[in-house]
Coordinates of N, CA and C and ligand atoms in Angstrom, one line a residue:
X1 N 0.8 -1.2 0.0 CA 0.0 0.0 0.0 C 0.9 1.2 0.0
X2 N 0.3 2.3 -0.4 CA 1.0 3.6 -0.4 C 0.1 4.7 0.1
X3 N 0.5 5.3 1.1 CA -0.3 6.3 1.8 C 0.2 7.7 1.4
X4 N -0.8 8.6 1.3 CA -0.5 10.0 1.1 C -1.6 10.9 1.7
X5 N -1.2 12.1 2.1 CA -2.2 13.0 2.7 C -2.3 14.2 1.7
X6 N -3.6 14.5 1.3 CA -3.8 15.6 0.5 C -3.9 16.9 1.3
X7 N -2.9 17.8 1.2 CA -2.9 19.0 2.1 C -4.0 19.9 1.7
X8 N -4.6 19.8 0.5 CA -5.7 20.7 0.2 C -6.9 20.3 0.9
X9 N -7.0 19.1 1.4 CA -8.2 18.6 2.1 C -8.0 18.6 3.6
X10 N -6.8 18.2 4.0 CA -6.5 18.1 5.5 C -6.7 19.5 6.1
X11 N -7.4 19.4 7.3 CA -7.5 20.7 8.1 C -6.8 20.6 9.4
X12 N -6.0 19.5 9.5 CA -5.1 19.4 10.7 C -5.8 19.0 12.0
X13 N -6.8 18.1 11.9 CA -7.4 17.6 13.1 C -6.5 16.8 14.0
X14 N -5.5 16.2 13.4 CA -4.6 15.4 14.1 C -5.0 14.0 14.4
X15 N -6.2 13.6 14.0 CA -6.8 12.3 14.2 C -5.8 11.2 13.8
X16 N -5.3 11.3 12.6 CA -4.4 10.3 12.0 C -3.2 10.1 12.9
X17 N -2.6 11.1 13.3 CA -1.4 11.0 14.2 C -1.7 10.5 15.5
X18 N -2.9 10.7 16.0 CA -3.4 10.2 17.3 C -3.6 8.7 17.2
X19 N -4.2 8.3 16.1 CA -4.5 6.9 15.9 C -3.3 6.0 15.7
X20 N -2.4 6.5 14.8 CA -1.2 5.7 14.4 C 0.0 6.6 14.4
X21 N 0.5 6.9 15.6 CA 1.7 7.8 15.7 C 2.9 7.3 15.0
X22 N 3.0 6.0 14.7 CA 4.2 5.4 14.1 C 4.2 5.7 12.6
X23 N 3.0 6.1 12.1 CA 2.9 6.3 10.6 C 2.6 7.7 10.3
X24 N 1.7 8.4 11.1 CA 1.3 9.7 10.7 C 1.9 10.7 11.8
X25 N 2.1 11.9 11.3 CA 2.5 13.0 12.2 C 1.8 14.3 11.7
X26 N 2.0 15.3 12.5 CA 1.4 16.6 12.1 C 2.6 17.6 11.9
X27 N 2.6 18.2 10.7 CA 3.7 19.1 10.4 C 3.1 20.4 10.0
X28 N 3.5 21.5 10.7 CA 3.0 22.8 10.4 C 1.4 22.8 10.4
X29 N 0.9 22.0 11.2 CA -0.6 22.1 11.4 C -1.4 21.2 10.5
X30 N -0.6 20.4 9.7 CA -1.3 19.5 8.7 C -0.8 18.0 9.0
X31 N -1.7 17.1 8.7 CA -1.3 15.7 8.8 C -0.4 15.4 7.7
X32 N 0.5 14.4 8.0 CA 1.5 14.0 7.0 C 1.9 12.6 7.4
X33 N 2.4 11.9 6.3 CA 2.9 10.6 6.5 C 4.4 10.7 6.9
X34 N 4.8 10.0 7.9 CA 6.2 10.0 8.3 C 7.1 9.5 7.1
X35 N 8.1 10.2 6.7 CA 8.9 9.7 5.6 C 9.4 8.3 5.9
X36 N 9.3 7.4 4.9 CA 9.7 6.0 5.0 C 8.5 5.1 5.5
X37 N 7.4 5.7 5.9 CA 6.3 4.9 6.4 C 5.1 4.9 5.4
X38 N 5.4 5.3 4.2 CA 4.3 5.3 3.2 C 3.6 4.0 3.0
X39 N 4.3 2.9 3.4 CA 3.7 1.6 3.2 C 2.8 1.2 4.4
X40 N 2.7 2.1 5.3 CA 1.8 1.8 6.5 C 2.5 1.0 7.6
X41 N 3.6 0.5 7.3 CA 4.4 -0.3 8.3 C 3.7 -1.5 8.8
X42 N 2.7 -2.0 8.0 CA 2.0 -3.2 8.3 C 1.0 -3.0 9.5
X43 N 0.7 -1.8 9.9 CA -0.1 -1.6 11.0 C -1.6 -1.6 10.6
X44 N -2.4 -2.5 11.2 CA -3.8 -2.5 10.8 C -4.6 -1.3 11.1
X45 N -4.1 -0.5 12.0 CA -4.9 0.7 12.4 C -4.8 1.8 11.3
X46 N -3.9 1.6 10.3 CA -3.8 2.5 9.2 C -5.1 2.7 8.5
X47 N -5.8 1.6 8.3 CA -7.0 1.6 7.5 C -8.1 2.4 8.4
X48 N -8.0 2.2 9.7 CA -9.0 3.0 10.5 C -8.7 4.5 10.4
X49 N -7.4 4.8 10.3 CA -7.0 6.2 10.2 C -7.5 6.8 8.9
X50 N -7.4 6.0 7.8 CA -7.8 6.4 6.5 C -9.3 6.7 6.6
X51 N -10.1 5.7 7.1 CA -11.5 5.8 7.1 C -12.0 6.8 8.1
X52 N -11.2 7.1 9.2 CA -11.6 8.0 10.2 C -11.2 9.4 10.0
X53 N -10.4 9.7 8.9 CA -10.0 11.1 8.6 C -11.3 11.9 8.4
X54 N -11.6 12.9 9.2 CA -12.8 13.6 9.0 C -12.9 14.4 7.7
X55 N -11.8 14.6 7.0 CA -11.9 15.3 5.7 C -11.5 14.4 4.6
X56 N -11.4 13.1 4.8 CA -11.1 12.2 3.8 C -9.9 12.6 3.0
X57 N -8.9 13.1 3.7 CA -7.7 13.6 3.1 C -6.6 12.5 2.8
X58 N -6.8 11.4 3.4 CA -5.8 10.3 3.3 C -6.1 9.4 2.2
X59 N -5.2 9.2 1.3 CA -5.3 8.2 0.2 C -4.5 7.0 0.5
X60 N -5.1 5.8 0.3 CA -4.4 4.6 0.4 C -4.5 3.9 -0.9
X61 N -3.4 3.8 -1.6 CA -3.3 3.1 -2.9 C -2.7 1.8 -2.7
X62 N -3.4 0.7 -3.1 CA -2.8 -0.6 -3.1 C -1.8 -0.7 -4.2
X63 N -0.7 -1.2 -3.8 CA 0.4 -1.4 -4.8 C 0.4 -2.8 -5.4
X64 N 0.0 -2.9 -6.6 CA -0.1 -4.3 -7.2 C 1.3 -5.0 -7.2
X65 N 1.2 -6.3 -6.9 CA 2.5 -7.0 -6.9 C 3.2 -7.0 -5.6
X66 N 2.7 -6.2 -4.6 CA 3.4 -6.1 -3.3 C 2.8 -7.1 -2.4
X67 N 3.7 -7.9 -1.8 CA 3.1 -8.9 -0.8 C 2.3 -8.3 0.3
X68 N 1.2 -8.9 0.6 CA 0.3 -8.3 1.7 C 1.0 -8.3 3.0
X69 N 0.7 -7.4 3.8 CA 1.2 -7.3 5.2 C 2.4 -6.5 5.3
Ligands
SF4_1 S1 -7.0 12.9 10.2 FE1 -7.2 13.8 8.2 S2 -7.8 15.9 8.6 FE2 -6.9 15.1 10.5 S3 -4.7 15.6 10.4 FE3 -4.9 13.6 9.6 S4 -5.1 13.9 7.3 FE4 -5.5 15.9 8.3

């Protein structure tokens, strides 16, 4: 998977960083994926963070050919 945050949609609620602090952070008031953690780090809470983002700013793209997990 490949995660990204759309800064045009994010309003900096911080929910993502609260849910999965090993993957998301808040930079300059906006949610961001920690560099090197774009694959989600295998953390199942990542999907909750994607679905729980109040502004639907987080995109999770499945990378074809990448082993699950
Ligand atoms: S949960 Fe969504 S709106 Fe909140 S900081 Fe993260 S990306 Fe931004």
